[in-house]
mmCIF file of C-alpha atoms in Angstrom:
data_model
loop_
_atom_site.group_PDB
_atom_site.id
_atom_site.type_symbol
_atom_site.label_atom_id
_atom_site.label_comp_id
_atom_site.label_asym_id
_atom_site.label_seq_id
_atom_site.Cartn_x
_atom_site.Cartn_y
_atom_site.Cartn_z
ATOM 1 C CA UNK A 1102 75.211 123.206 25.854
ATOM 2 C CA UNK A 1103 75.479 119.605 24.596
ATOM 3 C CA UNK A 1104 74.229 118.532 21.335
ATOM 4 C CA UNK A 1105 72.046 116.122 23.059
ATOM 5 C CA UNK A 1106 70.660 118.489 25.013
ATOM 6 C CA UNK A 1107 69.660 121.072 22.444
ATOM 7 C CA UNK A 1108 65.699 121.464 21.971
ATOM 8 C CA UNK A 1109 64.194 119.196 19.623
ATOM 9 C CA UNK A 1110 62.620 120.506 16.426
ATOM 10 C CA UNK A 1111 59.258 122.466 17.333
ATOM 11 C CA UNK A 1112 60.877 123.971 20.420
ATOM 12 C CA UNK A 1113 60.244 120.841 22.784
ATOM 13 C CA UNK A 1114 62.780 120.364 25.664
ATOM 14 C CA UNK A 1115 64.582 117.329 25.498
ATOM 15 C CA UNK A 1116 63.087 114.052 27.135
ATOM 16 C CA UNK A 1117 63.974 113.694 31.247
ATOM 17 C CA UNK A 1118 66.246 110.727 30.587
ATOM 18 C CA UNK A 1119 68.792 112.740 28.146
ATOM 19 C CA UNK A 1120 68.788 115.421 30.689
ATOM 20 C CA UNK A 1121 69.688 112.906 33.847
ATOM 21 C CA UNK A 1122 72.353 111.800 31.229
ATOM 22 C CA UNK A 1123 73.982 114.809 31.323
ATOM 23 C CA UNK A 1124 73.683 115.408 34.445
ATOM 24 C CA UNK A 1125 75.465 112.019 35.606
ATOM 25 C CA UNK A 1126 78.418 112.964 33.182
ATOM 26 C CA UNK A 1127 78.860 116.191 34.504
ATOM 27 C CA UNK A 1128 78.981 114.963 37.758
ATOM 28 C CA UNK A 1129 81.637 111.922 37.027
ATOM 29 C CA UNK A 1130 84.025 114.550 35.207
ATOM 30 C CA UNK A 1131 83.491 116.868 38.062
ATOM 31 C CA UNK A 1132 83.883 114.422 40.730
ATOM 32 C CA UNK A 1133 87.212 113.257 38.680
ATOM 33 C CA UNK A 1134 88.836 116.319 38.567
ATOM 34 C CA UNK A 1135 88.164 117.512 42.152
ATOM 35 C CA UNK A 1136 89.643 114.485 42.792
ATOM 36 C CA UNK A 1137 92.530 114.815 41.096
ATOM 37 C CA UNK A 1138 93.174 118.704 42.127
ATOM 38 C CA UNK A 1139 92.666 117.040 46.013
ATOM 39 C CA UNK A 1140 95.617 114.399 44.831
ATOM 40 C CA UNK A 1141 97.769 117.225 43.385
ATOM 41 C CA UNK A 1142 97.434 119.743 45.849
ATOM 42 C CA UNK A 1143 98.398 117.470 48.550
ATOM 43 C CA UNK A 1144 101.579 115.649 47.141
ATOM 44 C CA UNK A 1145 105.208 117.135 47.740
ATOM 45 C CA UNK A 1146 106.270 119.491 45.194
ATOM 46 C CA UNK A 1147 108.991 118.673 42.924
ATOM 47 C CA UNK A 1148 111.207 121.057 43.651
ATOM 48 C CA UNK A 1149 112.124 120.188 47.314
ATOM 49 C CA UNK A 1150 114.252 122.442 49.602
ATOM 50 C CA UNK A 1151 117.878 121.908 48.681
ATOM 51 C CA UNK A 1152 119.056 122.653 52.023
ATOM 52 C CA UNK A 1153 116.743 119.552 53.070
ATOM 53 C CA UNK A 1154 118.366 117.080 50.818
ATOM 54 C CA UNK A 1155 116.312 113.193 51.202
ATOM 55 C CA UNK A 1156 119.648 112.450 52.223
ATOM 56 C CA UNK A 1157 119.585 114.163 55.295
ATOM 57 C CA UNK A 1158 118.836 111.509 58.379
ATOM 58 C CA UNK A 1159 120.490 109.004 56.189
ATOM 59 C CA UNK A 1160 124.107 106.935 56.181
ATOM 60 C CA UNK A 1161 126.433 108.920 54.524
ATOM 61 C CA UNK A 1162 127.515 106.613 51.143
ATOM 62 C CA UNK A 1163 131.036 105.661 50.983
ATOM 63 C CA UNK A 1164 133.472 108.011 49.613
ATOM 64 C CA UNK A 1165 135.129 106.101 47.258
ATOM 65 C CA UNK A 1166 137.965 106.892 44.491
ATOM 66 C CA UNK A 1167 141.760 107.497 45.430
ATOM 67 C CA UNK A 1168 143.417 110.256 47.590
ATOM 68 C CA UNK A 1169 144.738 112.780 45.703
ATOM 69 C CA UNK A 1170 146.579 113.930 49.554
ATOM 70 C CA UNK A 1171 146.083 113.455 52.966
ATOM 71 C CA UNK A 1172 145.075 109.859 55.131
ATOM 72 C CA UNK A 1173 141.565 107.744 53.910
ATOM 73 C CA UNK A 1174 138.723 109.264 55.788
ATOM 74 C CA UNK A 1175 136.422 107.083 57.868
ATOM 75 C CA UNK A 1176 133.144 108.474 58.639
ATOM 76 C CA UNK A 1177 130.769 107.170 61.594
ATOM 77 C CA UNK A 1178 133.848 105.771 63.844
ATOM 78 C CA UNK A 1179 131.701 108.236 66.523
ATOM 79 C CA UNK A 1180 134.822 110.664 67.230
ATOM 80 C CA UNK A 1181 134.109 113.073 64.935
ATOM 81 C CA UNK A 1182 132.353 115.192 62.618
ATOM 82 C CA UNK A 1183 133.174 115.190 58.331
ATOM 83 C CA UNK A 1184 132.617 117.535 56.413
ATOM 84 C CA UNK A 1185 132.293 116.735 52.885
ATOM 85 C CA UNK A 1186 132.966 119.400 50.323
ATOM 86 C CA UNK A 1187 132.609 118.883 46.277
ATOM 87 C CA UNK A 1188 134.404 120.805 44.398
ATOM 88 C CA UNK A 1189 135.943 121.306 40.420
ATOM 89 C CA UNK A 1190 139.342 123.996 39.911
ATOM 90 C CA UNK A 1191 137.058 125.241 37.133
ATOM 91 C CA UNK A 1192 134.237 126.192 39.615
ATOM 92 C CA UNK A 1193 134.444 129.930 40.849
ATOM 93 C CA UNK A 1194 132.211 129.133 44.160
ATOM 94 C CA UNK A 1195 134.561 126.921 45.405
ATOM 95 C CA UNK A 1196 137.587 129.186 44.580
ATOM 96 C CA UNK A 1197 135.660 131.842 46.271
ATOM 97 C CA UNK A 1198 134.462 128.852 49.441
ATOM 98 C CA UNK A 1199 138.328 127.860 50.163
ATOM 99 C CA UNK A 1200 139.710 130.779 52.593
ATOM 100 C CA UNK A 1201 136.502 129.741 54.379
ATOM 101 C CA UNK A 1202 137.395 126.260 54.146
ATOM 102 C CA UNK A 1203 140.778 126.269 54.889
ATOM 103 C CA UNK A 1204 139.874 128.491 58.015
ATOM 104 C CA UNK A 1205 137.540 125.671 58.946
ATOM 105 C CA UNK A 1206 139.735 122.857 59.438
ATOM 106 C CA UNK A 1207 142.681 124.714 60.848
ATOM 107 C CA UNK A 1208 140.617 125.337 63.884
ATOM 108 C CA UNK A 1209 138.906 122.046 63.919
ATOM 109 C CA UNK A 1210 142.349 119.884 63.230
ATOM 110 C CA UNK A 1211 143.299 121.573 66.707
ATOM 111 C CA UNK A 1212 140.369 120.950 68.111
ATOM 112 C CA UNK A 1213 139.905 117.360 66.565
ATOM 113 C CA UNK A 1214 136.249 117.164 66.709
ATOM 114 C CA UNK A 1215 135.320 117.587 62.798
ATOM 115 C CA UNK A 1216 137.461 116.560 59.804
ATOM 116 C CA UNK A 1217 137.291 117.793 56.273
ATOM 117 C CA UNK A 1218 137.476 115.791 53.123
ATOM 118 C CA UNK A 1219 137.116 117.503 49.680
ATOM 119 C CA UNK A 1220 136.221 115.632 46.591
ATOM 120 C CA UNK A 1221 136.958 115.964 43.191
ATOM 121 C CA UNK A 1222 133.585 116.306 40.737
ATOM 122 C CA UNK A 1223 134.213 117.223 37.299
ATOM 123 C CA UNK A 1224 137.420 117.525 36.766
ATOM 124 C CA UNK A 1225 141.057 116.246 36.640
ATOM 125 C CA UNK A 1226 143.423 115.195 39.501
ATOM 126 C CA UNK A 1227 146.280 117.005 37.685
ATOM 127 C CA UNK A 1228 143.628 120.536 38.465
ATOM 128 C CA UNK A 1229 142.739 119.562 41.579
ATOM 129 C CA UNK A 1230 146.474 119.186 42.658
ATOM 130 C CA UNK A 1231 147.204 122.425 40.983
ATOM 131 C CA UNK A 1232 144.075 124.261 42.771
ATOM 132 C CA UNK A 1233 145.430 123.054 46.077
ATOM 133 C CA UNK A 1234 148.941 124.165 45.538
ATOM 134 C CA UNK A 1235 147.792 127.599 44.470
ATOM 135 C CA UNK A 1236 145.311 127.922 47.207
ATOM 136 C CA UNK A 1237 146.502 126.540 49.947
ATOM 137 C CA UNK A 1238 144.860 123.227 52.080
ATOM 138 C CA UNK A 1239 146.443 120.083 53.287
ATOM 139 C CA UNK A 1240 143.531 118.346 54.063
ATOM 140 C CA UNK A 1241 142.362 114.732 52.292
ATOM 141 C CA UNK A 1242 141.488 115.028 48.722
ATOM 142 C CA UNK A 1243 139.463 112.093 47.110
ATOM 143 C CA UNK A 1244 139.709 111.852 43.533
ATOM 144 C CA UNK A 1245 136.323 110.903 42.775
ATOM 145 C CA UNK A 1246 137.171 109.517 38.932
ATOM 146 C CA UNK A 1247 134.049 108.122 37.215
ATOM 147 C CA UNK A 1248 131.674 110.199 39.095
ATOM 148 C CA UNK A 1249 130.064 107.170 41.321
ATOM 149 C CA UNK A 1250 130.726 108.968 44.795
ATOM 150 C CA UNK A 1251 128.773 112.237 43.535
ATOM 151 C CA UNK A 1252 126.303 110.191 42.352
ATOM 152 C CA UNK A 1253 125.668 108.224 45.443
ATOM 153 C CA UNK A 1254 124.813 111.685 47.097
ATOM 154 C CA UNK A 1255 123.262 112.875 44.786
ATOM 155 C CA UNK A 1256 125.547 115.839 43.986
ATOM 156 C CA UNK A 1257 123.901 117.921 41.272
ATOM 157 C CA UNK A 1258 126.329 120.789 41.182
ATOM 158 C CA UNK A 1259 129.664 121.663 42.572
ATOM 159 C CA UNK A 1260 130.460 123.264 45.133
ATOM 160 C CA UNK A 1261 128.090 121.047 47.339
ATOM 161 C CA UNK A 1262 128.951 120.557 51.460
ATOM 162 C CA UNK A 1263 127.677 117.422 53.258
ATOM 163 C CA UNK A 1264 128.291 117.671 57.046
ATOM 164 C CA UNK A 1265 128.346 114.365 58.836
ATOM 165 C CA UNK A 1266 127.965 113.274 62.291
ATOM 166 C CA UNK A 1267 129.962 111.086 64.821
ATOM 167 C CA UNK A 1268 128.004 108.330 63.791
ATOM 168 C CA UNK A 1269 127.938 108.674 60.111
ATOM 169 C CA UNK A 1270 124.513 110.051 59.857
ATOM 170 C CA UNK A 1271 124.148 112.726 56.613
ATOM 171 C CA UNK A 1272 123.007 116.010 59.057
ATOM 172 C CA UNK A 1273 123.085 119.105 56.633
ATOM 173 C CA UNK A 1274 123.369 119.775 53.276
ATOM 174 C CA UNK A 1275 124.971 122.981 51.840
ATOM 175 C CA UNK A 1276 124.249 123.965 48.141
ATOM 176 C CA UNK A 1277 126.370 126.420 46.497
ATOM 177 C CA UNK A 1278 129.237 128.183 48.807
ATOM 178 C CA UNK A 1279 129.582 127.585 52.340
ATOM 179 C CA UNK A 1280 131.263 129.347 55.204
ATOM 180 C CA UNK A 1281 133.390 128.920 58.283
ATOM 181 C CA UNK A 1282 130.698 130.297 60.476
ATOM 182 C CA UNK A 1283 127.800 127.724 59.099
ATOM 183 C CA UNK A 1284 129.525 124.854 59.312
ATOM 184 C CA UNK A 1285 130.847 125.911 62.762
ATOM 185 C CA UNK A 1286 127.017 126.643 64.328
ATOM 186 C CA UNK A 1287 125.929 123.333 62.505
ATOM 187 C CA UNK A 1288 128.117 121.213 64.417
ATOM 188 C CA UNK A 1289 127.868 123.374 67.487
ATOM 189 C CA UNK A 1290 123.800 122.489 67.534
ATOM 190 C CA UNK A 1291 124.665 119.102 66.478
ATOM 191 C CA UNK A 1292 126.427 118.933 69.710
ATOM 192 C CA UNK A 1293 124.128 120.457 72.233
ATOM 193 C CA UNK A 1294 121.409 118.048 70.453
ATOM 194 C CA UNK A 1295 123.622 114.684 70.737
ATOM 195 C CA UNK A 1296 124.529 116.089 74.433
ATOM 196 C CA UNK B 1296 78.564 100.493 -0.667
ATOM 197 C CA UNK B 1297 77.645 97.510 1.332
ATOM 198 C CA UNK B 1298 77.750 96.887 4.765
ATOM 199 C CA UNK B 1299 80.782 94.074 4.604
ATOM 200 C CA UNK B 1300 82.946 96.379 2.088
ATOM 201 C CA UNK B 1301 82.442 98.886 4.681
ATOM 202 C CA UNK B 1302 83.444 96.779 7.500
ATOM 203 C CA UNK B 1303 86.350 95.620 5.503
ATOM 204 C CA UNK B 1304 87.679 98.893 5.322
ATOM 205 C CA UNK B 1305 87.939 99.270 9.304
ATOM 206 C CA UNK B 1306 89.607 95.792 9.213
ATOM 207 C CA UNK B 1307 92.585 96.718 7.456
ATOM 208 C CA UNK B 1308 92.606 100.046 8.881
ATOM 209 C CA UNK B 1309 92.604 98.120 12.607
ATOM 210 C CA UNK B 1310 95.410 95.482 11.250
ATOM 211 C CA UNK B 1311 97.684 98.571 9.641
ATOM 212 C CA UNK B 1312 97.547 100.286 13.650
ATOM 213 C CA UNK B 1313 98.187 97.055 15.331
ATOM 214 C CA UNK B 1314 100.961 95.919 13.188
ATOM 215 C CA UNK B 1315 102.719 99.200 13.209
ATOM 216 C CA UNK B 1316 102.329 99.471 17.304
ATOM 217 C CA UNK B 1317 103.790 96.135 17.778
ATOM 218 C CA UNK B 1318 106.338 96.867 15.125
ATOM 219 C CA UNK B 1319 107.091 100.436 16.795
ATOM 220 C CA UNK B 1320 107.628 98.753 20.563
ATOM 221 C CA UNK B 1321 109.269 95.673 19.911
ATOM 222 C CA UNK B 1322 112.313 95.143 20.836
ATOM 223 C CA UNK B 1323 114.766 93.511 18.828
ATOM 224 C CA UNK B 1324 116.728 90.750 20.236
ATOM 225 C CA UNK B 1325 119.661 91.039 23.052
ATOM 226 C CA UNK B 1326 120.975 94.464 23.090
ATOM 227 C CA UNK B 1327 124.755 95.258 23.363
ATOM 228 C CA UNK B 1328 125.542 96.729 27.084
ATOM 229 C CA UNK B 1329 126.585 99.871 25.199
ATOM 230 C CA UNK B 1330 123.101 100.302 23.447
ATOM 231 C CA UNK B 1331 121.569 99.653 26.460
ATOM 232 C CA UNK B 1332 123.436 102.019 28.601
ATOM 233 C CA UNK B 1333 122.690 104.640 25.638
ATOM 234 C CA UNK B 1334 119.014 103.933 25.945
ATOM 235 C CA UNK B 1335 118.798 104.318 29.524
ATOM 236 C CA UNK B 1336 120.873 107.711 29.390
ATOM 237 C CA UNK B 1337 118.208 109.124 27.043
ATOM 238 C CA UNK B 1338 115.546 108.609 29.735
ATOM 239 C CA UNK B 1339 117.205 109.878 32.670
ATOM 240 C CA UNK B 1340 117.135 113.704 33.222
ATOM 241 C CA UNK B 1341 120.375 115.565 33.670
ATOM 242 C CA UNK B 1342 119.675 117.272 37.357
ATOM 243 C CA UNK B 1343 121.812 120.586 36.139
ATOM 244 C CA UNK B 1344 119.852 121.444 32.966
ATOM 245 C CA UNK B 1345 116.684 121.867 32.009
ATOM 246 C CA UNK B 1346 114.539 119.440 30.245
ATOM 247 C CA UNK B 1347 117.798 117.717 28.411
ATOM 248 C CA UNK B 1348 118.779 113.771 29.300
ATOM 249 C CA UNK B 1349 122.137 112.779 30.582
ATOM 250 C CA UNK B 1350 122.727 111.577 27.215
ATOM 251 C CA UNK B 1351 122.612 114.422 24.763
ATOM 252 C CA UNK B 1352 124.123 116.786 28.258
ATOM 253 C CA UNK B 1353 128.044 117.383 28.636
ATOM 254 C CA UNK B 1354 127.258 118.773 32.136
ATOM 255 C CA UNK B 1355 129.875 116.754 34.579
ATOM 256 C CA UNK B 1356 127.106 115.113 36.594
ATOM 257 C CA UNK B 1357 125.563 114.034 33.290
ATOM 258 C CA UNK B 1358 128.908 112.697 32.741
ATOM 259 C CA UNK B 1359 128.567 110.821 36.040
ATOM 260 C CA UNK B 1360 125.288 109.617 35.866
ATOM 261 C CA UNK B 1361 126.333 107.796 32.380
ATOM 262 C CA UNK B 1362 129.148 106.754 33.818
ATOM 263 C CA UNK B 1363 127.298 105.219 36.553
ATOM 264 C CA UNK B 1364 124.262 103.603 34.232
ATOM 265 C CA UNK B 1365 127.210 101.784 32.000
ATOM 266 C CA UNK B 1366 128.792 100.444 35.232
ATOM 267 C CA UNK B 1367 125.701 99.210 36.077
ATOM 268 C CA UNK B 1368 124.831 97.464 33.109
ATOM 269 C CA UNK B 1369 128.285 95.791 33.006
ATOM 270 C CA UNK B 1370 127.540 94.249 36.339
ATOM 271 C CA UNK B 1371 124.425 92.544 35.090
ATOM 272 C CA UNK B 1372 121.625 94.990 36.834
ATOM 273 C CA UNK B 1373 118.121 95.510 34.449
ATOM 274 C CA UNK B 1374 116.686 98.528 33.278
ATOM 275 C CA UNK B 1375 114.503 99.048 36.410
ATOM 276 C CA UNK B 1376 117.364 98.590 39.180
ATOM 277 C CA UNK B 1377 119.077 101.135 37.313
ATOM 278 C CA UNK B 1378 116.232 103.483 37.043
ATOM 279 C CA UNK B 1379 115.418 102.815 40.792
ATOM 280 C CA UNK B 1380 118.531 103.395 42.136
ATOM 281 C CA UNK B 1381 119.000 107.260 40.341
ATOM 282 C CA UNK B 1382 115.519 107.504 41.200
ATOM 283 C CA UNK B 1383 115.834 106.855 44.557
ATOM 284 C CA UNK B 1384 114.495 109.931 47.322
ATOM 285 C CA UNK B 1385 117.771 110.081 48.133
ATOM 286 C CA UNK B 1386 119.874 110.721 45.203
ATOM 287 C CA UNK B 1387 117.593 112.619 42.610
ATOM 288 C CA UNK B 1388 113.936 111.613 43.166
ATOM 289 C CA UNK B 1389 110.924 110.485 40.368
ATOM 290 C CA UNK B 1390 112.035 113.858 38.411
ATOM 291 C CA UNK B 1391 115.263 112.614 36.751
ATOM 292 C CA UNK B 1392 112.672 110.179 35.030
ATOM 293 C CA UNK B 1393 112.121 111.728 31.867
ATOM 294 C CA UNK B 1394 109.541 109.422 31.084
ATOM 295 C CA UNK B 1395 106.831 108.476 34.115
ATOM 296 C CA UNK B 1396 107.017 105.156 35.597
ATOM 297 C CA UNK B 1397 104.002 103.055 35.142
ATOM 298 C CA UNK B 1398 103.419 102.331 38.591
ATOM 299 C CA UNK B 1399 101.782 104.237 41.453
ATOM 300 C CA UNK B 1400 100.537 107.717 40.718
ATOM 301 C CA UNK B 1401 102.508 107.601 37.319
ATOM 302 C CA UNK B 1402 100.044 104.780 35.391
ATOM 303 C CA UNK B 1403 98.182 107.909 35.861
ATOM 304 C CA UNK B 1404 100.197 109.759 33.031
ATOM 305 C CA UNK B 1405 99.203 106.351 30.722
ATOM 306 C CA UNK B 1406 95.918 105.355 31.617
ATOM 307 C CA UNK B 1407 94.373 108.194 32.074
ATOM 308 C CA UNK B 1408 94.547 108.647 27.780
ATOM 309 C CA UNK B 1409 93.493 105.268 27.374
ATOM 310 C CA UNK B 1410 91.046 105.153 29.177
ATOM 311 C CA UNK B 1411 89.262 108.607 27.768
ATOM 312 C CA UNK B 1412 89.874 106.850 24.003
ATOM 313 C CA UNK B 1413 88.489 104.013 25.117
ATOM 314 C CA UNK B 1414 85.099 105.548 27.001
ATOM 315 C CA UNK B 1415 84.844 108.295 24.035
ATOM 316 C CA UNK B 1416 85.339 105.916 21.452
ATOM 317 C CA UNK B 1417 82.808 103.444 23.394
ATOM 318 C CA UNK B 1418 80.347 106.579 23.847
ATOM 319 C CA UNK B 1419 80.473 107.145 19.928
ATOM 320 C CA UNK B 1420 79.535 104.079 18.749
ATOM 321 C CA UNK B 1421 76.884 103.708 21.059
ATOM 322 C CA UNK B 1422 75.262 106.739 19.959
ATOM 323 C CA UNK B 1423 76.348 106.083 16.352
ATOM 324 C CA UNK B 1424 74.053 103.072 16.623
ATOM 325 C CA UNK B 1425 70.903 105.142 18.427
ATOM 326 C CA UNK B 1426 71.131 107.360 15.626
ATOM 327 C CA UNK B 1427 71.150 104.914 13.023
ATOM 328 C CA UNK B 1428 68.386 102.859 14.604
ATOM 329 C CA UNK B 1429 66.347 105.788 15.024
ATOM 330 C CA UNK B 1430 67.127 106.901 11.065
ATOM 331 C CA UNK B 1431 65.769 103.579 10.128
ATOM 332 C CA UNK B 1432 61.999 103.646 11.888
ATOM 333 C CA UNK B 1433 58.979 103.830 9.860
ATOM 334 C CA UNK B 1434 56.840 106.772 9.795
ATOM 335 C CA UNK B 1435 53.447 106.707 11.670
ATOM 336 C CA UNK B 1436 50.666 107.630 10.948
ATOM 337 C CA UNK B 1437 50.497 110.360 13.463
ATOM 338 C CA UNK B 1438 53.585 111.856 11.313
ATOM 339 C CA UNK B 1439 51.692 112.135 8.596
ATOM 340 C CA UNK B 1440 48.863 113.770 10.304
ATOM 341 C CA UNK B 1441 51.162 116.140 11.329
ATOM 342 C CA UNK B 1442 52.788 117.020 8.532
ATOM 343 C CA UNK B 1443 49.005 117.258 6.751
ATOM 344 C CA UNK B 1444 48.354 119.339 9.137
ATOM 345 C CA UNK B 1445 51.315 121.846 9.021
ATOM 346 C CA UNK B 1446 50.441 121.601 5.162
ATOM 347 C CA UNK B 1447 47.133 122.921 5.423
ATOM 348 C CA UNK B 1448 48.265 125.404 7.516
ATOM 349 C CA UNK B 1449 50.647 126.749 4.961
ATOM 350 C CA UNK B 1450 48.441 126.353 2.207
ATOM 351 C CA UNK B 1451 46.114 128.101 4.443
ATOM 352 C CA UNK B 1452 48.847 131.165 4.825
ATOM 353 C CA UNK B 1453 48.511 134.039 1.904
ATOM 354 C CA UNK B 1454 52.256 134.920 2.605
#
């Protein structure tokens, strides 16, 4: 009970008008915070699917930085798919991600319809040179130096997998360790879809 | 204590708040790229951790955002291009602000205080005043009858 609204001395109610007073507040605090539950409740929640990255739909940004190995990779020239994989030496996911990898694009440089680039987030070129001779892979390597190419897709945490379309168009995006058998029934619906 | 030594005292209380506010937010000259970049980093959210800016973070796409906000700076772009850009849906959304925007659903965050100090403090006076207007009336004479009367009746009362 308000203060206002407590009975004056001798046990008489309080006058109508403080009581419509309190009333009308009540009612403008409750109106404001229905309100704002309604405006809560019905915005997007923070934490948004990774899988469903904004980027998704979108051009895929430039990879810029220079090739560690392998040719410059252009993306949206419409023959082909890329498939862009961030990685670090350091990061045990991606160690774990390369058989899978390298699987990938030894099919796909037969078949010639997807390409893969990797690039290098968080660490050295000297590593990533040494990861790829240890592991195997001759596929292009970007070194991405100060970070800007990561940040332009708005890598959060290696390994990350962008797949790309023929016409440079962000399709998927693949947070933590990816597999042969994803990326190949990703493009494969890709396909049927474009078809 | 009179009325204007009493006023007098809310004066210089008002003029101490005010002159420390504008002293608090006001920013001093031309800022060095560096200092700016520094500023910016500590109000941008490192995506991999929790709750911790790119700035005081050694994660490597903390490294990368600061990396990005100095090369930013150096090509001329303001505070809000920057802030824009990481913001952006498509790289890491309105939650690698650590501080709100003031814009849009955001202003919320800063006017919604302001405007409940403002409409309490506006409330308080108000009543302040009905109270003290009401302290100052005269009695009637129907208050005295009634007090006579409750008198009597206690007077009246063995107990």
């Amino acid at each position: 009970m308000n203060v206002q609204d407590r009975p004056a001395a001798g046990g008489t109610p309080p006058p109508p008008g403080r009581r419509r007073t309190a009333l009308i507040s009540a009612a403008v605090v409750g109106v404001v915070l229905v309100l704002l539950v309604v405006v809560l409740a019905t915005r997007k929640p923070a934490s948004t699917d990774p899988h469903n990255s904004a980027l998704v739909g979108q051009p895929a940004p430039v990879l810029e930085g220079r090739y560690v190995q392998g040719n410059r990779v252009e993306m949206g020239d419409g023959s082909h798919f890329v498939v862009v994989n961030f990685f670090a030496a350091w990061c045990t996911t991606c160690v774990q991600e390369h058989p899978q990898l390298k699987a990938f694009e030894a099919e796909h440089a037969r078949t010639g319809d997807a390409t893969l680039v990797s690039v290098v987030a968080g660490d050295t070129k000297a590593n990533a040179r040494d990861f790829f001779h240890a592991n195997g892979g001759g596929w292009p390597v970007v070194y991405d130096a100060d970070g800007r190419t990561a940040v332009a897709y708005g890598m959060i945490k290696v390994p990350e997998t962008y797949v790309v379309d023929p016409a440079g168009t962000v399709i998927y995006k693949f947070s933590a360790g990816v597999t042969k058998d994803a990326l190949d029934s990703l493009i494969a619906q890709a396909k049927r879809q474009g078809a | 204590m009179s009325g204007a030594r009493r006023w007098a005292g809310w004066v210089v209380i008002a003029v101490v708040v005010v002159g420390l506010l504008a002293f608090g937010s006001y920013q001093r000259g031309p800022q060095s790229d560096a200092a700016r970049a520094q500023a910016l980093d500590e109000t941008i959210r490192c995506p991999q951790c929790s709750g911790e800016s790119v700035a005081a973070s050694d994660a490597p796409i903390a490294r990368s955002i600061r990396n990005t906000v100095s090369r930013m700076v150096a090509q001329g772009q303001s505070d809000e291009q920057i802030r824009d850009y990481l913001s952006s849906p498509n790289l890491y959304g309105q939650e690698v602000l650590l501080d709100p925007v003031n814009k849009g659903f955001g202003a919320l965050v800063w006017g919604v205080p302001v405007a409940a100090l403002v409409i309490t403090a506006a409330a308080v006076t108000l009543k302040f005043g009905d109270w003290q207007r009401r302290g100052n009336r005269h009695t009637t004479a129907a208050d005295r009858s009634l007090v006579e009367e409750a008198r009597r009746g206690a007077g009246a009362d063995p107990s």
